[in-house]
JSON list of C-alpha atoms in Angstrom, two decimals:
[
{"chain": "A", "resi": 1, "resn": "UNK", "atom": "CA", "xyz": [-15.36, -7.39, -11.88]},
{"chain": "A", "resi": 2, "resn": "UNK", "atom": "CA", "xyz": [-12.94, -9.01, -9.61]},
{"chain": "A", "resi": 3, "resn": "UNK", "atom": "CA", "xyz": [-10.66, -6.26, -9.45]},
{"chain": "A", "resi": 4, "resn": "UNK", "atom": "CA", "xyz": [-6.44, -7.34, -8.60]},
{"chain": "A", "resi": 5, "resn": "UNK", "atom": "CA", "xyz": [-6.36, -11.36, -7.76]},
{"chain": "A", "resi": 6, "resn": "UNK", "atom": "CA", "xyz": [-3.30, -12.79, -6.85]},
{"chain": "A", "resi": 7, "resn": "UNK", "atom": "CA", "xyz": [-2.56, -16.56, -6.47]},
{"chain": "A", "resi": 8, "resn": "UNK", "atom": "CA", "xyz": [-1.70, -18.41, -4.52]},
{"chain": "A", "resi": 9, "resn": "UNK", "atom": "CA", "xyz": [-2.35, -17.29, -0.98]},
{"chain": "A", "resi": 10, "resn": "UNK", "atom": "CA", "xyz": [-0.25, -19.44, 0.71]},
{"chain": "A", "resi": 11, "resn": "UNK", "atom": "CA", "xyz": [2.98, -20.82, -0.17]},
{"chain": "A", "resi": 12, "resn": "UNK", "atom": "CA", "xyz": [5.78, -22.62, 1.71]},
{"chain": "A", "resi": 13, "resn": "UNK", "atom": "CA", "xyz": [9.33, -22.92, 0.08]},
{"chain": "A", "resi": 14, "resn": "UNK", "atom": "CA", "xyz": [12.27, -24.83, 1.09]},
{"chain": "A", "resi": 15, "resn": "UNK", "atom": "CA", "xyz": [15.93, -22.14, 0.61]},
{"chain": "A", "resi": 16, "resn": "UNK", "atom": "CA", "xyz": [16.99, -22.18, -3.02]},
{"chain": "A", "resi": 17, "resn": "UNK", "atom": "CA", "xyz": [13.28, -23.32, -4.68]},
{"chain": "A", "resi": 18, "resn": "UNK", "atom": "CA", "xyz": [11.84, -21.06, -7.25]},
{"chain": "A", "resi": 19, "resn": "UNK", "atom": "CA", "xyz": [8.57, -19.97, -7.73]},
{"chain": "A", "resi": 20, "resn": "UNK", "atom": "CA", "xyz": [5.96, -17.65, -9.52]},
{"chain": "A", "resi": 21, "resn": "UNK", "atom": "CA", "xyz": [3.56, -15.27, -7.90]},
{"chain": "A", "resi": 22, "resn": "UNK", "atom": "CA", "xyz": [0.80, -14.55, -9.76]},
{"chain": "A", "resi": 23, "resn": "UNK", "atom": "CA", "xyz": [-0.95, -11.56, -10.34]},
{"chain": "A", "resi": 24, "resn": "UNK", "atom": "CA", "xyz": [-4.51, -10.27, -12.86]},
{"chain": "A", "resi": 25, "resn": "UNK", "atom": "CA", "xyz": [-6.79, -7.34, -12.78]},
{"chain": "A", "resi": 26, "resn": "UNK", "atom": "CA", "xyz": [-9.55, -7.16, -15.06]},
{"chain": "A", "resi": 27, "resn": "UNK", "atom": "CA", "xyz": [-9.72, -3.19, -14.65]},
{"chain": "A", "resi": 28, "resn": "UNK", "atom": "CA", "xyz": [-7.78, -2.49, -17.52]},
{"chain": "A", "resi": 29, "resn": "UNK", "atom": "CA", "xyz": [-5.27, -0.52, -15.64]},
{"chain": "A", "resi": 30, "resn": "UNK", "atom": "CA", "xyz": [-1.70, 0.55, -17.41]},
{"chain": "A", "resi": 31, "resn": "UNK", "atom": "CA", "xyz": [0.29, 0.39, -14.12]},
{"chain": "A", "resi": 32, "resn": "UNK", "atom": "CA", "xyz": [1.18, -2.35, -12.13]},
{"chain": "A", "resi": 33, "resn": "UNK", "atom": "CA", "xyz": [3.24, -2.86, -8.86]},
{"chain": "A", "resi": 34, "resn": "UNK", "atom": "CA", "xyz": [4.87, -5.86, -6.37]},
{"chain": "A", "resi": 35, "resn": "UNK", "atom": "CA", "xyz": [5.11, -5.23, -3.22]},
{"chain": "A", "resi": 36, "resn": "UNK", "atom": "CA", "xyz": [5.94, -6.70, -0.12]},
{"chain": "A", "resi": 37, "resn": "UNK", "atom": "CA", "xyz": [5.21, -6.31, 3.60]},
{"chain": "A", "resi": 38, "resn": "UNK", "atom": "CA", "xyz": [7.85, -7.26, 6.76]},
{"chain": "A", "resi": 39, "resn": "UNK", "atom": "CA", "xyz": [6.82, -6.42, 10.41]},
{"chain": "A", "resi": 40, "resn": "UNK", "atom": "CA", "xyz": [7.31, -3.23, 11.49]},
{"chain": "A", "resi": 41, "resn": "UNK", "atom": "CA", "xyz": [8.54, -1.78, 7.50]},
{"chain": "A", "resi": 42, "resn": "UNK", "atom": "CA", "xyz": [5.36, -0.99, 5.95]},
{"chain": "A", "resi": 43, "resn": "UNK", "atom": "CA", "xyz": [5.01, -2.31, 1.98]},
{"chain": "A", "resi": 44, "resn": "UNK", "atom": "CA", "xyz": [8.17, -1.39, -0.09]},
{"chain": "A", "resi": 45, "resn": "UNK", "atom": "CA", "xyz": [7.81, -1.74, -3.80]},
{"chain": "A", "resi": 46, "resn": "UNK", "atom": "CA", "xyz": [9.80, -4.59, -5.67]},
{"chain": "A", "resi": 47, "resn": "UNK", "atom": "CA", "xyz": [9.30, -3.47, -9.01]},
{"chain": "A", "resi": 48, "resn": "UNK", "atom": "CA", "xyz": [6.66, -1.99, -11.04]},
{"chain": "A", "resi": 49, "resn": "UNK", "atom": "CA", "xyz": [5.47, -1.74, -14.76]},
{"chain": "A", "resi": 50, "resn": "UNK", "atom": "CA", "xyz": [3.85, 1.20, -16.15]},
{"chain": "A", "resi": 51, "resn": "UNK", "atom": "CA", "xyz": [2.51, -0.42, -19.64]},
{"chain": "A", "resi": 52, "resn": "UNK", "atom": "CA", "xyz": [3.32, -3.86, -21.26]},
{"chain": "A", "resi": 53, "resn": "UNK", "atom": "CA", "xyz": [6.04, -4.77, -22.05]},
{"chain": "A", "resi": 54, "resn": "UNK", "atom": "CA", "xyz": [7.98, -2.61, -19.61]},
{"chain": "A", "resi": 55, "resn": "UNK", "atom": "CA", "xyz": [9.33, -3.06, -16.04]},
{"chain": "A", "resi": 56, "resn": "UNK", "atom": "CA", "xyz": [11.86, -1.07, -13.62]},
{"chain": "A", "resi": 57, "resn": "UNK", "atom": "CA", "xyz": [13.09, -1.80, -10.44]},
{"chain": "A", "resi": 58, "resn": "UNK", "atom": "CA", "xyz": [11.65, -0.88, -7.27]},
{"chain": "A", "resi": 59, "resn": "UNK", "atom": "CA", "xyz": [13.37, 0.07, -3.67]},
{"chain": "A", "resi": 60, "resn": "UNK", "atom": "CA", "xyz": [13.91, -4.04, -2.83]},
{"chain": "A", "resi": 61, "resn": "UNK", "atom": "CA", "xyz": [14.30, -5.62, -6.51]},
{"chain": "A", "resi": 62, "resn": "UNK", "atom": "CA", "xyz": [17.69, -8.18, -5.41]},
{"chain": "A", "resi": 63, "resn": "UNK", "atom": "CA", "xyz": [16.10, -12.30, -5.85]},
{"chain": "A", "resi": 64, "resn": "UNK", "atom": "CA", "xyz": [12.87, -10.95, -8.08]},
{"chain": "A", "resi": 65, "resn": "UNK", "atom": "CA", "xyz": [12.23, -11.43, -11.67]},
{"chain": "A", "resi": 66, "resn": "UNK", "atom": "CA", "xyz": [9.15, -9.95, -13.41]},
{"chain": "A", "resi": 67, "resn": "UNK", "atom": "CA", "xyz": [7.42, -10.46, -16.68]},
{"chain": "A", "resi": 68, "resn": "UNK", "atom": "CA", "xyz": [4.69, -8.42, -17.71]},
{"chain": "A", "resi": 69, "resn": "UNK", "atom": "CA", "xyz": [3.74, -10.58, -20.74]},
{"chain": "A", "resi": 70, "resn": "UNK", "atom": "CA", "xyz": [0.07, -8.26, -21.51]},
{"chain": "A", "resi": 71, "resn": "UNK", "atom": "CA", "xyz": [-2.00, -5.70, -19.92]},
{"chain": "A", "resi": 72, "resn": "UNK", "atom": "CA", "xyz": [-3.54, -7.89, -17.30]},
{"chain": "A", "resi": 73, "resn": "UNK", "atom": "CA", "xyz": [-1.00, -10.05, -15.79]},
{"chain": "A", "resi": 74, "resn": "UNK", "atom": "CA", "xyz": [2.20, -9.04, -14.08]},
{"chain": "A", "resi": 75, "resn": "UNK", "atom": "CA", "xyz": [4.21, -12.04, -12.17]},
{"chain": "A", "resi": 76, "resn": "UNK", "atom": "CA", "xyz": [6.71, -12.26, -9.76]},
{"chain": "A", "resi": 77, "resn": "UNK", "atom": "CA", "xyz": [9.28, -15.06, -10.03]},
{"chain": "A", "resi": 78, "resn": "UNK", "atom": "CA", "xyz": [12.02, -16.06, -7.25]},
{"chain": "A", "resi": 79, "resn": "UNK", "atom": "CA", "xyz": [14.67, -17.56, -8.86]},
{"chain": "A", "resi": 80, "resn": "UNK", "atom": "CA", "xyz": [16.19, -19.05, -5.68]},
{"chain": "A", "resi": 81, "resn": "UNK", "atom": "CA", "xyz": [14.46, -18.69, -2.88]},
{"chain": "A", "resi": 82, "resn": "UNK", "atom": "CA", "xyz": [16.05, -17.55, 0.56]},
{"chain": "A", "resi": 83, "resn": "UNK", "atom": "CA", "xyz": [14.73, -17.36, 3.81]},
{"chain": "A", "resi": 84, "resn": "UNK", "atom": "CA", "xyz": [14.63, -13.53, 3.75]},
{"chain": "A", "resi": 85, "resn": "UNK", "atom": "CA", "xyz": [12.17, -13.42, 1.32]},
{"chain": "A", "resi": 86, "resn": "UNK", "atom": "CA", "xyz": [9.77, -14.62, 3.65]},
{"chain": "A", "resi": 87, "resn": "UNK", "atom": "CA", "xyz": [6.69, -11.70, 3.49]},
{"chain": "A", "resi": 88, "resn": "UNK", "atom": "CA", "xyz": [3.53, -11.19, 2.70]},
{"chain": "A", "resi": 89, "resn": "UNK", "atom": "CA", "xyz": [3.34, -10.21, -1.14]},
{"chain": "A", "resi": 90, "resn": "UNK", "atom": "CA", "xyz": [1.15, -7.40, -2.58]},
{"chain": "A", "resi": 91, "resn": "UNK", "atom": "CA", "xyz": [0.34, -6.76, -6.14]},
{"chain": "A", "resi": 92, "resn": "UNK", "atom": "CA", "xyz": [-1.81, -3.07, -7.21]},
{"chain": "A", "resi": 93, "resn": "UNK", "atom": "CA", "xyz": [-2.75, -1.94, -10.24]},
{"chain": "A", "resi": 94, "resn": "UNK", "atom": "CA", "xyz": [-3.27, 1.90, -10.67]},
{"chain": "A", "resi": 95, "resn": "UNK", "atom": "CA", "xyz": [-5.66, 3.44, -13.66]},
{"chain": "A", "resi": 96, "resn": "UNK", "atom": "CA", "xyz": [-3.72, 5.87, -16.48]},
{"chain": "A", "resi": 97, "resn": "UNK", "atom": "CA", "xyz": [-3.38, 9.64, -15.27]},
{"chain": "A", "resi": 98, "resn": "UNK", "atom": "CA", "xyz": [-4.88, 12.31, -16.97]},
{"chain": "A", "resi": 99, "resn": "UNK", "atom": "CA", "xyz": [-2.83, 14.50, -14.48]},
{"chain": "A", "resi": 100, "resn": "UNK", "atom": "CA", "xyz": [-6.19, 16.43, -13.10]},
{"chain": "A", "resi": 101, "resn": "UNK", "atom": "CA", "xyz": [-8.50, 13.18, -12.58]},
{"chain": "A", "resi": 102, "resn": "UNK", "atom": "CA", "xyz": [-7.32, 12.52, -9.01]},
{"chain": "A", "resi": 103, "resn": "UNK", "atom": "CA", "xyz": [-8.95, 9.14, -8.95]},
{"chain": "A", "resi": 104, "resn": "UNK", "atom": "CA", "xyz": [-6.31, 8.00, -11.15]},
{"chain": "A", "resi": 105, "resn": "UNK", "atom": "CA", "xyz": [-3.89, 7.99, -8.64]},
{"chain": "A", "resi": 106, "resn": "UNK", "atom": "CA", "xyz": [-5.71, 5.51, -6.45]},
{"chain": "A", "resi": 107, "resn": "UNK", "atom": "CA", "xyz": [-3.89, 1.83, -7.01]},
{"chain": "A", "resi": 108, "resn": "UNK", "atom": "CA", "xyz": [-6.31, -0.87, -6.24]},
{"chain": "A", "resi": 109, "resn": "UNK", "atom": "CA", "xyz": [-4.46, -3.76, -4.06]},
{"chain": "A", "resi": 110, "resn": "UNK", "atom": "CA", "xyz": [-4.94, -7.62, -4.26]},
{"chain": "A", "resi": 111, "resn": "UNK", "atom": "CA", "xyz": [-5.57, -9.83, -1.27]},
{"chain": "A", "resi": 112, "resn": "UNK", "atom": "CA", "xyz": [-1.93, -10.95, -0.79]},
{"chain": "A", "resi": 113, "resn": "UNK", "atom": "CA", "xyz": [0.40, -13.99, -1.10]},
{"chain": "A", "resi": 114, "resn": "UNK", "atom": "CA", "xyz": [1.88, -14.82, 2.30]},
{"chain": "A", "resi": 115, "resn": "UNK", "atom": "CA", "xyz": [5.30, -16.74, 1.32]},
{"chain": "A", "resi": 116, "resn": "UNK", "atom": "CA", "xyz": [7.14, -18.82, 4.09]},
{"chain": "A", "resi": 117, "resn": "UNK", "atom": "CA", "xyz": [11.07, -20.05, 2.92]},
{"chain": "A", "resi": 118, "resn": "UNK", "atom": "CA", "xyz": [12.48, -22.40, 5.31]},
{"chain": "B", "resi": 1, "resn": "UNK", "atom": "CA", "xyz": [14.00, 10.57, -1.51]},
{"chain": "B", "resi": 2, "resn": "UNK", "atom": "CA", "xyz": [10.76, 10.80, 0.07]},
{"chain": "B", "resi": 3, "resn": "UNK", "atom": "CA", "xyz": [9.71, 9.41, 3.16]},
{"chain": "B", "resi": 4, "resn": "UNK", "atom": "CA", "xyz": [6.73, 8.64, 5.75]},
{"chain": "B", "resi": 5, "resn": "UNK", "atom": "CA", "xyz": [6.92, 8.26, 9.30]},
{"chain": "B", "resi": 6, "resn": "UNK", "atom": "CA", "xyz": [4.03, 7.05, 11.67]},
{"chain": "B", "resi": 7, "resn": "UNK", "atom": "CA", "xyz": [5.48, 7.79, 15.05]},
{"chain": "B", "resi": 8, "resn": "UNK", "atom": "CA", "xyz": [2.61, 5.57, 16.76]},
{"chain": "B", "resi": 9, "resn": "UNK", "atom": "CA", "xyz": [3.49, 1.74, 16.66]},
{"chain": "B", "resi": 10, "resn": "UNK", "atom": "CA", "xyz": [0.34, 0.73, 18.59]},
{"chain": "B", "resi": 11, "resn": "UNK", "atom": "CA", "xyz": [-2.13, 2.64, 20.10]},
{"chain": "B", "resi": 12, "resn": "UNK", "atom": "CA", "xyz": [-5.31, 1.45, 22.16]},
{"chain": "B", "resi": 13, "resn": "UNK", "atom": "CA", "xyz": [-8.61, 3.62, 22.46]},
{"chain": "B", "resi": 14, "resn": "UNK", "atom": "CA", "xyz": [-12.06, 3.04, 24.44]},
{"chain": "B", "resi": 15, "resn": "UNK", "atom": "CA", "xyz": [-14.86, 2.87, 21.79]},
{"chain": "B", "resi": 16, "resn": "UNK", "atom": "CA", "xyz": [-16.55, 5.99, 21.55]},
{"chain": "B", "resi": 17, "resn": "UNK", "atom": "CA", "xyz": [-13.69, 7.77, 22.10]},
{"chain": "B", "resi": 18, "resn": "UNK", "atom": "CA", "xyz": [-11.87, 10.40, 19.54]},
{"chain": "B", "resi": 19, "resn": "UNK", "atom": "CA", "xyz": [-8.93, 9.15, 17.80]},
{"chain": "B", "resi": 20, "resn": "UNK", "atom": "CA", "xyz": [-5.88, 10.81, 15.90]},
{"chain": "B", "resi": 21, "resn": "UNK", "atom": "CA", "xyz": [-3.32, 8.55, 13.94]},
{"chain": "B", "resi": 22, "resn": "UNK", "atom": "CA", "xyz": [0.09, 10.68, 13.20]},
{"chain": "B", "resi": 23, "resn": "UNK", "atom": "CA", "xyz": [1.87, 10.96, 9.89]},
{"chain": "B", "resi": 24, "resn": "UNK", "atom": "CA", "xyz": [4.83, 12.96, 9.45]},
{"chain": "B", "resi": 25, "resn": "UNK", "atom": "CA", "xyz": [5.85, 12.79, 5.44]},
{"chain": "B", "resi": 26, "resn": "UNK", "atom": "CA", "xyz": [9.38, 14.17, 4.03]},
{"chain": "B", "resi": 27, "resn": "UNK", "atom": "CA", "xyz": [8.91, 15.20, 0.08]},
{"chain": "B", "resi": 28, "resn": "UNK", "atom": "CA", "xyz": [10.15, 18.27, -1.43]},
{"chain": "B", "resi": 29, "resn": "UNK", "atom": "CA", "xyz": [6.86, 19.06, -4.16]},
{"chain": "B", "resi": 30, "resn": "UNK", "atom": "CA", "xyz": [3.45, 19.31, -3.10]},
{"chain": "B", "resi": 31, "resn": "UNK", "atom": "CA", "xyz": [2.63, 15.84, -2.21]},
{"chain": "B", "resi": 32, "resn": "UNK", "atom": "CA", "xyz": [0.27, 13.48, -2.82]},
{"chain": "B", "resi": 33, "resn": "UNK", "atom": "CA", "xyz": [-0.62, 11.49, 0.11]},
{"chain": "B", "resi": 34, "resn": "UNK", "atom": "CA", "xyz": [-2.74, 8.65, 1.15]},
{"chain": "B", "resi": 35, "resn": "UNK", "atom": "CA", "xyz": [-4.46, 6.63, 4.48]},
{"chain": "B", "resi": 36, "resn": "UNK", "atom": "CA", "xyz": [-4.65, 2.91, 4.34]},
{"chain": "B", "resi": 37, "resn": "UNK", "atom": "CA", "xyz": [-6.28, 0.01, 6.30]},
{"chain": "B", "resi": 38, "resn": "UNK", "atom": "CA", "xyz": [-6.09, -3.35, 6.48]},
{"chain": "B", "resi": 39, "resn": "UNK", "atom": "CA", "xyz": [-7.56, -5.44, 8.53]},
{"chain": "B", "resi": 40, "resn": "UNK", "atom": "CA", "xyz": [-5.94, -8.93, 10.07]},
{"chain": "B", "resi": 41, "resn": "UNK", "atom": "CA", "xyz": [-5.25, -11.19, 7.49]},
{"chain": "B", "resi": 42, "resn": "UNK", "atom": "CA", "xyz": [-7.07, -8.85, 4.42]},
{"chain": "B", "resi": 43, "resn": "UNK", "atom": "CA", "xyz": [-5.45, -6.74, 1.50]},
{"chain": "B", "resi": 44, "resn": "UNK", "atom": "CA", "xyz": [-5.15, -3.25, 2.06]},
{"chain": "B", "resi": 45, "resn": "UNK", "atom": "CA", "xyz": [-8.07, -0.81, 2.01]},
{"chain": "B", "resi": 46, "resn": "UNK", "atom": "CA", "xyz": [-7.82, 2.89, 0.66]},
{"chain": "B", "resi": 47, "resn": "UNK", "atom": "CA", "xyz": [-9.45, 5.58, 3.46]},
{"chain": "B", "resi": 48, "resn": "UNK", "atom": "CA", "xyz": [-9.65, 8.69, 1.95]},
{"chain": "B", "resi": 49, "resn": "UNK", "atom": "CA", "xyz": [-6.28, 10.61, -0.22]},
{"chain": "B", "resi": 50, "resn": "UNK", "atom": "CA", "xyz": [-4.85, 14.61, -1.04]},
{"chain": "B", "resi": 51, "resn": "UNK", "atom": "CA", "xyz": [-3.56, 15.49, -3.79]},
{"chain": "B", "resi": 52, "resn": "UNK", "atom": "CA", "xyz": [-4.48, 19.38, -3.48]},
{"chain": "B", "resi": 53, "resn": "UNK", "atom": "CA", "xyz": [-7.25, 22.35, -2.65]},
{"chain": "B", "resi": 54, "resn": "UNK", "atom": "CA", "xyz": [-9.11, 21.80, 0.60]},
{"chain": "B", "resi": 55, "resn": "UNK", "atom": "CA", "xyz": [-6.95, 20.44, 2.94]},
{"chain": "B", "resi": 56, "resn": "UNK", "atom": "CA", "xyz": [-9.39, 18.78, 5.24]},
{"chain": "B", "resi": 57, "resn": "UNK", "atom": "CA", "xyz": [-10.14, 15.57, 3.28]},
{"chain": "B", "resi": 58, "resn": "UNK", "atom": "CA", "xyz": [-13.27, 13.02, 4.14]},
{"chain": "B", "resi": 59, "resn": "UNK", "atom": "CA", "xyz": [-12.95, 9.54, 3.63]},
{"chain": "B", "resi": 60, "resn": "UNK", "atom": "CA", "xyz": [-14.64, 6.47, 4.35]},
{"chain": "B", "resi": 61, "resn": "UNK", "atom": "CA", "xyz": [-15.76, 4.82, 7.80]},
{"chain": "B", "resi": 62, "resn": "UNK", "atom": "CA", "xyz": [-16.45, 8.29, 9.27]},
{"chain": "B", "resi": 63, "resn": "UNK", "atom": "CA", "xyz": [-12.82, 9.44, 8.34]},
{"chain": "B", "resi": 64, "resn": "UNK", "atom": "CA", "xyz": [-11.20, 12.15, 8.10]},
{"chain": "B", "resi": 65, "resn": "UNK", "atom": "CA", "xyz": [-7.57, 13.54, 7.96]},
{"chain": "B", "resi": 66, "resn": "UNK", "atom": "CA", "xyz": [-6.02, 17.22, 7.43]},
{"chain": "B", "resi": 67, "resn": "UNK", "atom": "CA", "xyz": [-3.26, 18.13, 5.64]},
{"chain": "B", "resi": 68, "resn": "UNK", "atom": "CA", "xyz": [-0.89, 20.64, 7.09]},
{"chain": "B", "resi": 69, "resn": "UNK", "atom": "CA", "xyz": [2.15, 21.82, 4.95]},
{"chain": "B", "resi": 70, "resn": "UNK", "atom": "CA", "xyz": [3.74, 23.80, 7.64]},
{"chain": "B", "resi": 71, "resn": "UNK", "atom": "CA", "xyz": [4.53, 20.75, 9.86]},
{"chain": "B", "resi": 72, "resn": "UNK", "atom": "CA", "xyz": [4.40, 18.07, 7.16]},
{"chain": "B", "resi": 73, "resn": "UNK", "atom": "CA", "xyz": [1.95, 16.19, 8.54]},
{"chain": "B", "resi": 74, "resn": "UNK", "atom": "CA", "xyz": [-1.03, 14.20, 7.82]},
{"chain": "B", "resi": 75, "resn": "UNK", "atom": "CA", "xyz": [-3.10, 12.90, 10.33]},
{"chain": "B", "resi": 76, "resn": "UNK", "atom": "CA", "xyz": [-5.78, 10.88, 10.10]},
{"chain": "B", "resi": 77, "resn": "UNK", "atom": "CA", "xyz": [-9.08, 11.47, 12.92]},
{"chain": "B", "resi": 78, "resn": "UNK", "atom": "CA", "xyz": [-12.14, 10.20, 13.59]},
{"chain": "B", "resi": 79, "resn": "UNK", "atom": "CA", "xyz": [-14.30, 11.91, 16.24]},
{"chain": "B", "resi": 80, "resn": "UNK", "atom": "CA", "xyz": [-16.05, 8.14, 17.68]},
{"chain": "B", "resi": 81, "resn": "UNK", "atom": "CA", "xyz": [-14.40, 4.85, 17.18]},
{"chain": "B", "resi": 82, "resn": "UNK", "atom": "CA", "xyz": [-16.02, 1.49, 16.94]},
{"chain": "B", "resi": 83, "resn": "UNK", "atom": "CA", "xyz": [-14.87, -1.85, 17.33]},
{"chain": "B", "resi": 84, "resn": "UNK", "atom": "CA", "xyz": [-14.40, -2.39, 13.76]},
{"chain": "B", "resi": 85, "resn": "UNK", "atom": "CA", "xyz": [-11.79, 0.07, 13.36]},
{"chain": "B", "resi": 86, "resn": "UNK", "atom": "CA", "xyz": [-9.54, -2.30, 15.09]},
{"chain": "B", "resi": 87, "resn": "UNK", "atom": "CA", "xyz": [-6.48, -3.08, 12.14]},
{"chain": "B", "resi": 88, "resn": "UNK", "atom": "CA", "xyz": [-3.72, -1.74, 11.12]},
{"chain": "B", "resi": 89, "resn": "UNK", "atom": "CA", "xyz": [-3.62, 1.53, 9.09]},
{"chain": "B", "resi": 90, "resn": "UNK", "atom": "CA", "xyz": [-0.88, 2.74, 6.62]},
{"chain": "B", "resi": 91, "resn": "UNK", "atom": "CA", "xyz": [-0.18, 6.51, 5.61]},
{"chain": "B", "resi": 92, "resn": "UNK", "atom": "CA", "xyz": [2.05, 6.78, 2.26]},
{"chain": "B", "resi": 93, "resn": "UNK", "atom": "CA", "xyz": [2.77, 9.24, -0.27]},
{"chain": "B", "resi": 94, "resn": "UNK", "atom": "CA", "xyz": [3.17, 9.16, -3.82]},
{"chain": "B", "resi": 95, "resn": "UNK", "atom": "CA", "xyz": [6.34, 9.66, -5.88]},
{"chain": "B", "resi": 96, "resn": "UNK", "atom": "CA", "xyz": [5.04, 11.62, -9.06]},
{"chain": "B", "resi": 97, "resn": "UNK", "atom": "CA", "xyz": [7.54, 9.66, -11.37]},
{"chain": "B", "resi": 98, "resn": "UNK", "atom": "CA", "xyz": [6.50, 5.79, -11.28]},
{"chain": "B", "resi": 99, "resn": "UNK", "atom": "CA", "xyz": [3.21, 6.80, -9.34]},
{"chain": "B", "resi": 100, "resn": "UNK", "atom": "CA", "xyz": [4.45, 4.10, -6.66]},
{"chain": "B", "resi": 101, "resn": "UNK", "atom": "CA", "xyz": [3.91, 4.52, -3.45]},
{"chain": "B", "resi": 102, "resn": "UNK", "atom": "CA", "xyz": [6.24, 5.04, 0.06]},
{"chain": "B", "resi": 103, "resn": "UNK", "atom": "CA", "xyz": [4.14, 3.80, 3.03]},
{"chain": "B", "resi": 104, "resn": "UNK", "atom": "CA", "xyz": [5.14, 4.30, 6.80]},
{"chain": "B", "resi": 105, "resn": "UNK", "atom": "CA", "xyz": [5.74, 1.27, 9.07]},
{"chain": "B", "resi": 106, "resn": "UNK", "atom": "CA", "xyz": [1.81, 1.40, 10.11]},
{"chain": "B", "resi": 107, "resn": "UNK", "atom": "CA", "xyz": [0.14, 1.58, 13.57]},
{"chain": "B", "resi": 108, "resn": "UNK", "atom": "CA", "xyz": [-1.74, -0.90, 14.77]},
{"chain": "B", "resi": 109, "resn": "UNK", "atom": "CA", "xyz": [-5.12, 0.27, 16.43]},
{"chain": "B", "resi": 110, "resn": "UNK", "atom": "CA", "xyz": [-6.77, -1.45, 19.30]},
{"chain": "B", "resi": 111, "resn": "UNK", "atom": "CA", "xyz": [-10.04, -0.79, 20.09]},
{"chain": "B", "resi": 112, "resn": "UNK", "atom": "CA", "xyz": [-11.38, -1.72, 24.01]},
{"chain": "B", "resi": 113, "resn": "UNK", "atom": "CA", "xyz": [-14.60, -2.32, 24.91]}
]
């Protein structure tokens, strides 16, 4: 049981390259969320998916594409990349809520992609 | 919208000593809140959460935090901190539509010999 993976870990873009972060958990969790992490702002969510097949936007969703192709995988693609999209990247996946088992609530976060755009 | 605020950018302690991490939260429902931790470099570690009833909580890594409605707060103590403890830790609340979560800007914990 790996839990949420994410790959890569590293990535260095050049302004206006496109990429796709990737993103499994093998928990067999409904809900699914990108975030992303600046100095000093906490993580704000990009967008999030609460089954498959669905997606909505998040508090920061302008340069980010999703896809949420099955239960396991949700991916982050920059179309063009730009230099403020430089962050460290965070993917969670959360178990369905029966609204009175708290530990439903919990999301369960991956290690992190940490994305550099020159 | 809701919000979270950690007042506390950085803070250093002397190991052994007590520690209290603030969190001030802005929702207008009974919320659901959360302490994170992550350490240099790692992914982001869940402490303890409320969601309702008792409102001191225990978590993990001798953790605790209490939840006070009357000055929307929830701060996070531990009576004895070790050198471990050194990272960066995250309070956030839950919206109850999308489940997602609003984290505050973090404070970064320094631990001194």
């Amino acid at each position: 049981n790996a839990g949420v993976t994410q790959t890569p870990k590293f990535q260095v873009l050049k302004t206006g390259q496109s990429m796709t972060l990737q993103c499994a958990q093998d928990m067999n969790h409904n809900s699914m969320y990108w975030y992303r992490q600046d100095p000093g702002m906490g993580l704000r969510l990009i967008y999030y998916s609460a089954s498959e097949g669905t997606t909505d936007k998040g508090e920061v969703p302008n340069g980010y594409n999703v896809s949420r192709l099955n239960k396991r995988e949700f991916s982050l693609r920059l179309e063009s990349a730009a230099p403020s999209q430089t962050s460290v990247y965070f993917c969670a996946s959360r178990a369905p809520a029966p609204e009175l088992a708290a530990s439903s609530y919990e999301q369960y976060f991956g290690p992190g992609t940490r994305l550099t755009v020159t | 919208a809701q919000s979270v605020t950690q007042p506390d950018i950085h803070i250093t302690v002397s190991e052994g000593a007590s520690l209290e991490l603030r969190c001030n939260y802005s929702y207008g429902a009974t919320p659901y809140l959360f302490w994170y931790v992550q350490s240099p470099g790692q992914g982001l570690q869940l402490l303890l959460k409320y969601f309702s009833g008792d409102t001191l909580v225990q978590g993990i890594k001798g953790f605790e935090a209490e939840f006070k409605r009357s000055q929307s707060s929830f701060n996070l103590r531990k009576p004895s901190v070790h050198w471990s403890d050194a990272a960066e830790y995250f309070c956030a609340i839950m919206d109850t539509g999308r489940r997602a979560l609003t984290f505050g800007s973090g404070t970064r914990l320094q631990v001194q010999p």
